[in-house]
PDB file of N, CA, C and O in Angstrom:
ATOM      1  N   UNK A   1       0.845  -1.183   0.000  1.00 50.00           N
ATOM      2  CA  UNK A   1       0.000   0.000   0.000  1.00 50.00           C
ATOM      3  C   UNK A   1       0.886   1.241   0.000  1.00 50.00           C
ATOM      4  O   UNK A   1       1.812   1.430   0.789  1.00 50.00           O
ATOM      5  N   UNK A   2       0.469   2.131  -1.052  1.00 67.00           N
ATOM      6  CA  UNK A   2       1.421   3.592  -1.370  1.00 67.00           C
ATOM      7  C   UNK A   2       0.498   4.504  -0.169  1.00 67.00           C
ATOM      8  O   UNK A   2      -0.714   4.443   0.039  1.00 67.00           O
ATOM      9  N   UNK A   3       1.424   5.262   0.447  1.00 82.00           N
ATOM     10  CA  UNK A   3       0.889   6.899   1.025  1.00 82.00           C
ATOM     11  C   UNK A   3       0.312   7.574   0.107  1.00 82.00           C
ATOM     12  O   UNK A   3       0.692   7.404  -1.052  1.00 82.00           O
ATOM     13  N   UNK A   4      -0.426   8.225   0.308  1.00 86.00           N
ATOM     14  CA  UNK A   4      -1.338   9.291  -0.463  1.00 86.00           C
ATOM     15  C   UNK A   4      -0.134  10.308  -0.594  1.00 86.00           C
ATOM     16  O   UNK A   4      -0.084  10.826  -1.709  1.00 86.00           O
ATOM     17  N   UNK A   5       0.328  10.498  -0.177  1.00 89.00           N
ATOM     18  CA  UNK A   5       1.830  11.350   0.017  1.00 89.00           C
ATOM     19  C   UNK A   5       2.567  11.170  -0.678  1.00 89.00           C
ATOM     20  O   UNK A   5       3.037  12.181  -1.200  1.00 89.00           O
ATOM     21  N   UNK A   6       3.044  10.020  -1.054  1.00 92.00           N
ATOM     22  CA  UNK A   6       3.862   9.616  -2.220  1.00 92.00           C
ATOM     23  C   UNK A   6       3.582   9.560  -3.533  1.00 92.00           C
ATOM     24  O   UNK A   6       4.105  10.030  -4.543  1.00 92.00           O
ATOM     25  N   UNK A   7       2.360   8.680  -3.238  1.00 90.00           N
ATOM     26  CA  UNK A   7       1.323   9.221  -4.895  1.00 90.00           C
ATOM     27  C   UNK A   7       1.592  10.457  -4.800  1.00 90.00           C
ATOM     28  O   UNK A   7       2.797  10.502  -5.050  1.00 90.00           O
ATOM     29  N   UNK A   8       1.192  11.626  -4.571  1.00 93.00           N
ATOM     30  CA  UNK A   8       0.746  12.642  -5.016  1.00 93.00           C
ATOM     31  C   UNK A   8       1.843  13.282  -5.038  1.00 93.00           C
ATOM     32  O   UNK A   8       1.739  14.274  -5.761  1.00 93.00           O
ATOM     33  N   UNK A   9       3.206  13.129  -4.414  1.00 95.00           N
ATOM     34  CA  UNK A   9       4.380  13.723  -4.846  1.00 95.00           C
ATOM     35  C   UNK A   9       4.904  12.819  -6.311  1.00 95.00           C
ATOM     36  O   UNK A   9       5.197  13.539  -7.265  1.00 95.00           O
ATOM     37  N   UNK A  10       4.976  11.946  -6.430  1.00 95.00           N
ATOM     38  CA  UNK A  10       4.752  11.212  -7.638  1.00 95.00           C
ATOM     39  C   UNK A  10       4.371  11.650  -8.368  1.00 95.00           C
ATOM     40  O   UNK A  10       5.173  11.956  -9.251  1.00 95.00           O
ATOM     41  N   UNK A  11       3.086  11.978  -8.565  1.00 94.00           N
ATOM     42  CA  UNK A  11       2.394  12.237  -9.831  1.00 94.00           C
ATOM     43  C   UNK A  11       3.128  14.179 -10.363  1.00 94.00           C
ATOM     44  O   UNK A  11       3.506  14.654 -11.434  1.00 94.00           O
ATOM     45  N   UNK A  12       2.999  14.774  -8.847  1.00 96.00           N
ATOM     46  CA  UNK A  12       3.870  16.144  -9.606  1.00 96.00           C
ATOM     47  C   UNK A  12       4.964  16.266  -9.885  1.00 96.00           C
ATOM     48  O   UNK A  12       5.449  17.342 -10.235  1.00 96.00           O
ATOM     49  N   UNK A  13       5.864  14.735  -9.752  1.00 97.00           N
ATOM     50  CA  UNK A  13       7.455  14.908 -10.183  1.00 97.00           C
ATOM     51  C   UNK A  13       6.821  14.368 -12.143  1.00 97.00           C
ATOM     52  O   UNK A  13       7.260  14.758 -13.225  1.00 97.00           O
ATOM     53  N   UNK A  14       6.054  13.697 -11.930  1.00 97.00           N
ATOM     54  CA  UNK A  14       5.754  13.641 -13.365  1.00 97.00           C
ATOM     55  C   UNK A  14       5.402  15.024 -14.322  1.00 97.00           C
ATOM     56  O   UNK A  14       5.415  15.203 -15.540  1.00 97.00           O
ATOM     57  N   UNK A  15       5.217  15.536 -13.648  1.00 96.00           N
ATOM     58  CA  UNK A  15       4.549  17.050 -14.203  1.00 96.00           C
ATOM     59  C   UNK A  15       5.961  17.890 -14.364  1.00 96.00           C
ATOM     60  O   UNK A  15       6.077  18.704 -15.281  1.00 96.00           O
ATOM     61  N   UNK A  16       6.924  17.674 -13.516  1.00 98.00           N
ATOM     62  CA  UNK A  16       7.872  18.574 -13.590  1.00 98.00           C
ATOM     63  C   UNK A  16       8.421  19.337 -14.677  1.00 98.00           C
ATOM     64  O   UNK A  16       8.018  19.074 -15.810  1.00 98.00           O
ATOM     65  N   UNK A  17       8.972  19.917 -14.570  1.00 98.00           N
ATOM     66  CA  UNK A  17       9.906  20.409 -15.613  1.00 98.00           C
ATOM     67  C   UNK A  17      11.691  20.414 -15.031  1.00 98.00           C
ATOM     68  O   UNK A  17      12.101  20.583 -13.883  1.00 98.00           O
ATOM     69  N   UNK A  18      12.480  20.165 -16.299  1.00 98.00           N
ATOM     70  CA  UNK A  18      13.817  20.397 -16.120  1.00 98.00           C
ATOM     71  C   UNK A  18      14.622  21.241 -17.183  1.00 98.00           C
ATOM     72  O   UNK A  18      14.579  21.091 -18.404  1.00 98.00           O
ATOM     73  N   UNK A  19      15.382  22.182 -16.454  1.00 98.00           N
ATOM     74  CA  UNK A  19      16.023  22.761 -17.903  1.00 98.00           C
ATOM     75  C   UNK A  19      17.573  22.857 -16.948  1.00 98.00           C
ATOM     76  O   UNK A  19      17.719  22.689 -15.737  1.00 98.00           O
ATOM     77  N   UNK A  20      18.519  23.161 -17.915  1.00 98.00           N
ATOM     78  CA  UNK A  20      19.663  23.361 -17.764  1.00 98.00           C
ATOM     79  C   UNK A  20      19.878  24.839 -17.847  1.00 98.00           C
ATOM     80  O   UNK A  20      19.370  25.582 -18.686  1.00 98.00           O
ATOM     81  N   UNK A  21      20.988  25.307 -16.523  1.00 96.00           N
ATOM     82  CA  UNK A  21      20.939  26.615 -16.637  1.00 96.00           C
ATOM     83  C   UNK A  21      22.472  27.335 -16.825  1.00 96.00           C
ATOM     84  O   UNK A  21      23.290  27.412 -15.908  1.00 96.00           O
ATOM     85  N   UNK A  22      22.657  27.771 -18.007  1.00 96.00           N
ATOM     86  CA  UNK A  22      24.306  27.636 -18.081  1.00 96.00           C
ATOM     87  C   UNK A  22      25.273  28.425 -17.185  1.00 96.00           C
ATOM     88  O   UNK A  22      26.462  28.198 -16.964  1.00 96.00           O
ATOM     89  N   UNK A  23      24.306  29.624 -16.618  1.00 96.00           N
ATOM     90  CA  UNK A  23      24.586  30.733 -15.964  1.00 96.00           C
ATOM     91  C   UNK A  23      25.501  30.420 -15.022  1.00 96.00           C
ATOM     92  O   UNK A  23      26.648  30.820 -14.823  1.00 96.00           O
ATOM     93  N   UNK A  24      24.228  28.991 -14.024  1.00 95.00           N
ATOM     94  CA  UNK A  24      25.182  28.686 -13.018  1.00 95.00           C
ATOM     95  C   UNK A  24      25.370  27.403 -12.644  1.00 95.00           C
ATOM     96  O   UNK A  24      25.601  26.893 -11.547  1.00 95.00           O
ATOM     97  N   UNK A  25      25.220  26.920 -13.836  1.00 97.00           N
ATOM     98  CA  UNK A  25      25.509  25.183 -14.576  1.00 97.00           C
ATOM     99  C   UNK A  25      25.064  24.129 -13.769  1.00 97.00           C
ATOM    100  O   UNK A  25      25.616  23.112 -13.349  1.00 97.00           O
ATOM    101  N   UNK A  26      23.998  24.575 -13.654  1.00 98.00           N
ATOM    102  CA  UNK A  26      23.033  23.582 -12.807  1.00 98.00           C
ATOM    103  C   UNK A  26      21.734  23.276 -13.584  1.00 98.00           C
ATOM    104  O   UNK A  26      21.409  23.616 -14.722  1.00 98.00           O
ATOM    105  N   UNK A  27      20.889  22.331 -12.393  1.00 98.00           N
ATOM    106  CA  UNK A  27      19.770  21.995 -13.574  1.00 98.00           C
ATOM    107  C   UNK A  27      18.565  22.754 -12.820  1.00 98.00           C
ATOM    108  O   UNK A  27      18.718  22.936 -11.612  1.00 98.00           O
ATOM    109  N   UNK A  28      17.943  22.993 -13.138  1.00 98.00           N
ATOM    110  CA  UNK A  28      16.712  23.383 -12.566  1.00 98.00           C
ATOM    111  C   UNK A  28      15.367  22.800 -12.673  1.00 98.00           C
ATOM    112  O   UNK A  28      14.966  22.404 -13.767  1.00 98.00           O
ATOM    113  N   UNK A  29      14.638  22.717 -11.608  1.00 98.00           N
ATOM    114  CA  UNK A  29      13.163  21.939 -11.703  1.00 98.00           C
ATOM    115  C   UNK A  29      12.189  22.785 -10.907  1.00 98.00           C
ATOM    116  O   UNK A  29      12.420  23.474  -9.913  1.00 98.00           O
ATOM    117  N   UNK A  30      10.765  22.535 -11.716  1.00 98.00           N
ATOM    118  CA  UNK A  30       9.465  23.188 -10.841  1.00 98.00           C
ATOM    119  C   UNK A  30       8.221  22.257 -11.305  1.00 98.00           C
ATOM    120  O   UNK A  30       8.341  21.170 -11.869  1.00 98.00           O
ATOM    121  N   UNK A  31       7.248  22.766 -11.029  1.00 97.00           N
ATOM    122  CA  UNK A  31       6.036  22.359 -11.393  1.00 97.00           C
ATOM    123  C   UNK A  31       5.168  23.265 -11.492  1.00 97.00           C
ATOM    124  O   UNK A  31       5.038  24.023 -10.531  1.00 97.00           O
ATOM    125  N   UNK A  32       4.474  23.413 -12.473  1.00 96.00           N
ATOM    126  CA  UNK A  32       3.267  24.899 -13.043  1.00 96.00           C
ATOM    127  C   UNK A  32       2.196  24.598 -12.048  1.00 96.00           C
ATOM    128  O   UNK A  32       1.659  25.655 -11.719  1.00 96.00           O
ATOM    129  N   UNK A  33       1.714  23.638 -11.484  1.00 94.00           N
ATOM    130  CA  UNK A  33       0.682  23.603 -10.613  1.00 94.00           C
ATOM    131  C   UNK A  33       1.068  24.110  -9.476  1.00 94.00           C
ATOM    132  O   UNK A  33       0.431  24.963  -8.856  1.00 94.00           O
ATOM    133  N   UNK A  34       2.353  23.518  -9.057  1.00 95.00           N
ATOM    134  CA  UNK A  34       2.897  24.176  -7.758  1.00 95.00           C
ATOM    135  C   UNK A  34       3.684  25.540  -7.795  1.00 95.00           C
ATOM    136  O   UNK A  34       4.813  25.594  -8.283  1.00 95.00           O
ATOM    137  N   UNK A  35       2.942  26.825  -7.172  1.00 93.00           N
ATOM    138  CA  UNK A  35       3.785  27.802  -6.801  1.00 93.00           C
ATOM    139  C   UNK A  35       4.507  27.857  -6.117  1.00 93.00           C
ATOM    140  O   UNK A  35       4.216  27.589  -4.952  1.00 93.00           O
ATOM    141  N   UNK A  36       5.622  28.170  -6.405  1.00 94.00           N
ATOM    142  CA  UNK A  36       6.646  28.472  -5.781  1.00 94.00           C
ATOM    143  C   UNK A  36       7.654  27.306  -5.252  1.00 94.00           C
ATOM    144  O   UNK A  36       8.649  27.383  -4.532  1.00 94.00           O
ATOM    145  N   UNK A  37       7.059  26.266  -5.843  1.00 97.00           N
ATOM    146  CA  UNK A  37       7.800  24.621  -6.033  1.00 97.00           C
ATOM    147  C   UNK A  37       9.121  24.865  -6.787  1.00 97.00           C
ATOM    148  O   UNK A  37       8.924  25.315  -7.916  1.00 97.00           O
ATOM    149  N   UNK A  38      10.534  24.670  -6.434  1.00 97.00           N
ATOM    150  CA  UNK A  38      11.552  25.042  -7.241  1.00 97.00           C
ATOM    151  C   UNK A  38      12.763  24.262  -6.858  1.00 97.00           C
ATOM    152  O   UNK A  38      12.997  24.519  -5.678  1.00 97.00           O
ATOM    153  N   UNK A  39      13.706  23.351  -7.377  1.00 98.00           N
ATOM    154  CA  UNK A  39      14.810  22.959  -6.419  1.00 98.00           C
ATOM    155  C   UNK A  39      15.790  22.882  -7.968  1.00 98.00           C
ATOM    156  O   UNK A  39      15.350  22.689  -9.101  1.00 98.00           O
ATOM    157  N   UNK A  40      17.155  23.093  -7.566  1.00 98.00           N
ATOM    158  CA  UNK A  40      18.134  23.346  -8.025  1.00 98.00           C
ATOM    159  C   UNK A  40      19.355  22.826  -7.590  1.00 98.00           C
ATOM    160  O   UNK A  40      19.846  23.133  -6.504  1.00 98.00           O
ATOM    161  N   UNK A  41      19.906  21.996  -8.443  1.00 98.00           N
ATOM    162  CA  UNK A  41      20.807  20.961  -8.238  1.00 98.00           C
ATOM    163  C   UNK A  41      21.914  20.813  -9.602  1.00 98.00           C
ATOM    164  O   UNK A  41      21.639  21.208 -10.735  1.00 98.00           O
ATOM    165  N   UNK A  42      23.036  20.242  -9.257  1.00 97.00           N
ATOM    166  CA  UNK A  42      24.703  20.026 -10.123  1.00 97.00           C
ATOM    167  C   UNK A  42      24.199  19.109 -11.606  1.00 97.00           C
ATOM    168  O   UNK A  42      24.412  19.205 -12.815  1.00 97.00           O
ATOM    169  N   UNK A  43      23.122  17.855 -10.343  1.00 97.00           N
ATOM    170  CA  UNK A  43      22.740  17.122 -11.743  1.00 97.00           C
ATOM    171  C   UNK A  43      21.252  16.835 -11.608  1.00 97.00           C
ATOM    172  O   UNK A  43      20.662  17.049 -10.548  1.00 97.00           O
ATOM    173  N   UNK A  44      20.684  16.377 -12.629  1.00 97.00           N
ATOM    174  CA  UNK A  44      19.347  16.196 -12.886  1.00 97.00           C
ATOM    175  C   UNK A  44      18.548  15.686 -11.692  1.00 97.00           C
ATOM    176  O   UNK A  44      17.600  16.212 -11.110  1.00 97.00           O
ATOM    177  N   UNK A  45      19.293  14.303 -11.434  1.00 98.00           N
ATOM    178  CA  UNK A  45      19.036  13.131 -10.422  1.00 98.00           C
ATOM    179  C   UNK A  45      18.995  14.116  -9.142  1.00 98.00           C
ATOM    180  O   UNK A  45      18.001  14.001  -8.426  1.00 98.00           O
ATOM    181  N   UNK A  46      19.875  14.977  -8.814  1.00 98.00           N
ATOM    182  CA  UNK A  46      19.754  15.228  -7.606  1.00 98.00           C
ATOM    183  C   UNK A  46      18.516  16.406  -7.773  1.00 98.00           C
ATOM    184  O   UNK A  46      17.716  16.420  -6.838  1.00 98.00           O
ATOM    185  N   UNK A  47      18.352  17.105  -8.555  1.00 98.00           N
ATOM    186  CA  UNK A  47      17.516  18.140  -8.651  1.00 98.00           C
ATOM    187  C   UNK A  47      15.971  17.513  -8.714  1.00 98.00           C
ATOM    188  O   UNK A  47      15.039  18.258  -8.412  1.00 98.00           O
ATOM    189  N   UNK A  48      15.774  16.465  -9.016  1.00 98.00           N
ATOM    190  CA  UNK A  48      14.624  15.379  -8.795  1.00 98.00           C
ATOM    191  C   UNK A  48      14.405  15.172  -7.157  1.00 98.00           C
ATOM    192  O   UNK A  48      13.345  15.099  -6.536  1.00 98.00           O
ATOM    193  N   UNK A  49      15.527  15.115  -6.761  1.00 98.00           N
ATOM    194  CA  UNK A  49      15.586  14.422  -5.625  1.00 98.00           C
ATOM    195  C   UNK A  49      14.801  16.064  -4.371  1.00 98.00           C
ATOM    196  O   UNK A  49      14.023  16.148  -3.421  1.00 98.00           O
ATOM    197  N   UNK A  50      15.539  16.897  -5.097  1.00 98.00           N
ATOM    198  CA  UNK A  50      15.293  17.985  -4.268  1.00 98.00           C
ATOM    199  C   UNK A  50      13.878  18.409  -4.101  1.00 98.00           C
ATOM    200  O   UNK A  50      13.156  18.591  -3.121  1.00 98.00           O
ATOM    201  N   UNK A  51      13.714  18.513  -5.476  1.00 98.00           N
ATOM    202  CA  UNK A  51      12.210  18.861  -5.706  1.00 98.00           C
ATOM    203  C   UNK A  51      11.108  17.967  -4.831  1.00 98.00           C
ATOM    204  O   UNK A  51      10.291  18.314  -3.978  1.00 98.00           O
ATOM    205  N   UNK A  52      11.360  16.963  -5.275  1.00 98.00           N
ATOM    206  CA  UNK A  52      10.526  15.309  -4.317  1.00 98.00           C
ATOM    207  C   UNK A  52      10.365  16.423  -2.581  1.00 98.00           C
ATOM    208  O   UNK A  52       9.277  16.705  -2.079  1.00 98.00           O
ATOM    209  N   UNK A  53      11.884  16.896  -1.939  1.00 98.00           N
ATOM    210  CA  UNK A  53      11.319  17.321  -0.416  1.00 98.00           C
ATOM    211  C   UNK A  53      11.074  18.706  -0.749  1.00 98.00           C
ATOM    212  O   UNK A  53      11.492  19.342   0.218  1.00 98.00           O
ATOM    213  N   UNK A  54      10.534  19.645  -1.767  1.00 98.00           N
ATOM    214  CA  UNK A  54      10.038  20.655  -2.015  1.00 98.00           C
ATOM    215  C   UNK A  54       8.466  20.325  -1.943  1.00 98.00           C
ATOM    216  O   UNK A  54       7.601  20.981  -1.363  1.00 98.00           O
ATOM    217  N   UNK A  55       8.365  19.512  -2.449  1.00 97.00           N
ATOM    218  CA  UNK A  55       6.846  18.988  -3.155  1.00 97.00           C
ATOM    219  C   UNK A  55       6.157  18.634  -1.334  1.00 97.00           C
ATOM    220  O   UNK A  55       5.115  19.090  -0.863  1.00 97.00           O
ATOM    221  N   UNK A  56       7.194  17.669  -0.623  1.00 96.00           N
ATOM    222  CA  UNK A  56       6.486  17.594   0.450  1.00 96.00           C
ATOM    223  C   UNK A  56       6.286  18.521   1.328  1.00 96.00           C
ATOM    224  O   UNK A  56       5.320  18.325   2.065  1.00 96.00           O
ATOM    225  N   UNK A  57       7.035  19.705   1.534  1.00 96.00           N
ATOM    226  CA  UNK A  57       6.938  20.780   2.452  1.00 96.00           C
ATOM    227  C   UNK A  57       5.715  20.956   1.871  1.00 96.00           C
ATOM    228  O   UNK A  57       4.605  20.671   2.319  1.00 96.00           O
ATOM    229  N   UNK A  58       6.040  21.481   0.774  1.00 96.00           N
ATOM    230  CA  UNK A  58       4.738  22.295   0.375  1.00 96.00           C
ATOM    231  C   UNK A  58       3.506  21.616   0.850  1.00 96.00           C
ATOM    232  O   UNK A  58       2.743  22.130   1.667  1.00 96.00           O
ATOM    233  N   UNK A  59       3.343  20.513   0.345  1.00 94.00           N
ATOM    234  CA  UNK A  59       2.009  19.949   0.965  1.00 94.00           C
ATOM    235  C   UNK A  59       1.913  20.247   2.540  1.00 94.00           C
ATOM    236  O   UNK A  59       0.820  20.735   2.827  1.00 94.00           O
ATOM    237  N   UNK A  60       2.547  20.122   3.343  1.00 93.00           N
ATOM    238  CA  UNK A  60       2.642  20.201   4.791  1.00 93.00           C
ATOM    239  C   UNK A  60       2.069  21.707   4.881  1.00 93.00           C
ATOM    240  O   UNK A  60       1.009  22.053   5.403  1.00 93.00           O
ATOM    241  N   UNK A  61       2.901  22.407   4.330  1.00 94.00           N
ATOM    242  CA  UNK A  61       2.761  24.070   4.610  1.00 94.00           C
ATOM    243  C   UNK A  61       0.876  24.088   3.910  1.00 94.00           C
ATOM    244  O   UNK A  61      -0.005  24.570   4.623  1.00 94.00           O
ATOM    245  N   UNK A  62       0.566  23.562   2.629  1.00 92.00           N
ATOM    246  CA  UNK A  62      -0.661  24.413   2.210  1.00 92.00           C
ATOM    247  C   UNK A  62      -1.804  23.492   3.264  1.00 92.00           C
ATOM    248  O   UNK A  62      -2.929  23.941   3.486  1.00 92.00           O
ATOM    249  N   UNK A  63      -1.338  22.199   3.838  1.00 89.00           N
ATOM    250  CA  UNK A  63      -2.290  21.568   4.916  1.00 89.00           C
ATOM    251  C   UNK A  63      -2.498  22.614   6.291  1.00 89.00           C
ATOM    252  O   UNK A  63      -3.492  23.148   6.784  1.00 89.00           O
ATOM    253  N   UNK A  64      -1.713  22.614   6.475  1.00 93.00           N
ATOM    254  CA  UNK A  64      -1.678  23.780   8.004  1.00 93.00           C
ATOM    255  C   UNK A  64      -2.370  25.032   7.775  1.00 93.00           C
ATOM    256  O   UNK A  64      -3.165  25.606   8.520  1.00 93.00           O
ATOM    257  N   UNK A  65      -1.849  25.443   6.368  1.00 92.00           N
ATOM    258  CA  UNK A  65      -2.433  26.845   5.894  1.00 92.00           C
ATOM    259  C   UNK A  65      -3.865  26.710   5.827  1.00 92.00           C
ATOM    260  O   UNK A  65      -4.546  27.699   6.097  1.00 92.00           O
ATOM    261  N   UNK A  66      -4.614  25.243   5.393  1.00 89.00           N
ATOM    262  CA  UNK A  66      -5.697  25.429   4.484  1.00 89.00           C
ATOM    263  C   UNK A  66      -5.984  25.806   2.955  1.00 89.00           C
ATOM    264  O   UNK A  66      -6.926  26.299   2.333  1.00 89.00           O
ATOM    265  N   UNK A  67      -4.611  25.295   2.639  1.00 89.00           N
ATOM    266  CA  UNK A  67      -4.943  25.652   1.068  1.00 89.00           C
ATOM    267  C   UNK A  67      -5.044  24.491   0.334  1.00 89.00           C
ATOM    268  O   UNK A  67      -4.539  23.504   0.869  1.00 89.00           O
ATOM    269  N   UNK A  68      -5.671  24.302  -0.985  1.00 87.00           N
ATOM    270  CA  UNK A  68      -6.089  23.294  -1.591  1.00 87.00           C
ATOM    271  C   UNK A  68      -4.950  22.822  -2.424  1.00 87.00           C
ATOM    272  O   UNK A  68      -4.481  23.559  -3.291  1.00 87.00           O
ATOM    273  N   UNK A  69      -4.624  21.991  -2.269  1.00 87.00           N
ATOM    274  CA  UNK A  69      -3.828  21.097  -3.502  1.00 87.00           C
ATOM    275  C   UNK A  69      -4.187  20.858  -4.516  1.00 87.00           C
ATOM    276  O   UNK A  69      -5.353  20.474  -4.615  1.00 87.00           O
ATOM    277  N   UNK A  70      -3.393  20.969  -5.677  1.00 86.00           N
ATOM    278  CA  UNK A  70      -4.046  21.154  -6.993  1.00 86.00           C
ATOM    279  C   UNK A  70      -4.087  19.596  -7.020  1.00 86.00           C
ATOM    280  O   UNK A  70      -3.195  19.144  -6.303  1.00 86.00           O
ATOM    281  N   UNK A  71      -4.837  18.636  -7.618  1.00 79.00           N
ATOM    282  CA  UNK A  71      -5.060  17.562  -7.951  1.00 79.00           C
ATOM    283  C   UNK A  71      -5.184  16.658  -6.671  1.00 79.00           C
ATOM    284  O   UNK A  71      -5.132  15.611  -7.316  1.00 79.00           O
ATOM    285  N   UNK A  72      -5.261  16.385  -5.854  1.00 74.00           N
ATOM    286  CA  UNK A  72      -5.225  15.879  -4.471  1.00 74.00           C
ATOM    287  C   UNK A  72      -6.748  15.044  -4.405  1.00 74.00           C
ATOM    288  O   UNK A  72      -6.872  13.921  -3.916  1.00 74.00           O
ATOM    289  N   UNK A  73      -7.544  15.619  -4.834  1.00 64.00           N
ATOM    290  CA  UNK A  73      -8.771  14.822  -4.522  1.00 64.00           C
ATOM    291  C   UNK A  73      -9.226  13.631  -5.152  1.00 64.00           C
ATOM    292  O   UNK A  73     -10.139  12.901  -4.766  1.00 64.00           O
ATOM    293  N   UNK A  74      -8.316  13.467  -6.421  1.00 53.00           N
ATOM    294  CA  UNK A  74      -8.024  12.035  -7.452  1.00 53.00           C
ATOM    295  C   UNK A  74      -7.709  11.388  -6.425  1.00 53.00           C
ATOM    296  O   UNK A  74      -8.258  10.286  -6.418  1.00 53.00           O
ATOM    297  N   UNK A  75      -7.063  11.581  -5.542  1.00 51.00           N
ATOM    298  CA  UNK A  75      -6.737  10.119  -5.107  1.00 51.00           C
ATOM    299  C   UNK A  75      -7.359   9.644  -3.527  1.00 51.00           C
ATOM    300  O   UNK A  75      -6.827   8.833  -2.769  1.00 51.00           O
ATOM    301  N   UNK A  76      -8.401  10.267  -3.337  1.00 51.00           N
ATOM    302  CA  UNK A  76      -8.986   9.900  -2.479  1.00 51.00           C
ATOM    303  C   UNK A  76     -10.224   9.121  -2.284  1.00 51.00           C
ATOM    304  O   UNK A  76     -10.981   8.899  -1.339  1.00 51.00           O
ATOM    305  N   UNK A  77     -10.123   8.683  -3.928  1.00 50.00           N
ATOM    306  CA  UNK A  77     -11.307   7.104  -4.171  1.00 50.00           C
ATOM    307  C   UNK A  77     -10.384   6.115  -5.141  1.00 50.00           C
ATOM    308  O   UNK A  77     -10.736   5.434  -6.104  1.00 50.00           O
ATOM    309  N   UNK A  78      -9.115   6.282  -4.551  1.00 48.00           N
ATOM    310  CA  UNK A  78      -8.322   5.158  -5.266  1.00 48.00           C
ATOM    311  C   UNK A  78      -7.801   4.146  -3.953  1.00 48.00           C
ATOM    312  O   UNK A  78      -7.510   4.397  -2.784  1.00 48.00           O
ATOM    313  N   UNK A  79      -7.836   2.963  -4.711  1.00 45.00           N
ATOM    314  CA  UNK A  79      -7.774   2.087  -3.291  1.00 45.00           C
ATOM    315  C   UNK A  79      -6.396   1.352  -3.553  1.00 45.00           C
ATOM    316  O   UNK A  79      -5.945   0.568  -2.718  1.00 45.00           O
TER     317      UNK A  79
END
């Protein structure tokens, strides 16, 4: 059995985006659903990795806040 937590950080690392930034030769990642979701890393893998404990704060922070998660309610009739 998966966490609802993991799904749903899951599904927005699928959404991500990655670009390379030559400026300061790193990679960069976000997600358009998530504001202000952003992690920045040497290589891809780790910039995945970062994002993954971006994705979970955030959820933590918009739970406490009361704010809605974009897509979150898909998975609360999946068994």
């Amino acid at each position: 059995m998966e966490l609802y937590l993991i799904r749903y950080i899951n599904k927005m690392l699928k959404k991500a985006k990655y670009e390379f930034d030559s400026v300061t030769n790193s990679w960069c990642a976000s997600v358009d659903e998530l504001p202000g979701v952003y992690a920045q890393a040497d290589t891809i893998e780790d910039a995945r990795s970062e994002l993954a404990e971006v994705i979970e704060e955030y959820v933590f922070v918009s739970l406490q806040e009361g704010h809605p998660l974009p897509e979150f309610r898909s998975f609360r009739n999946v068994a």
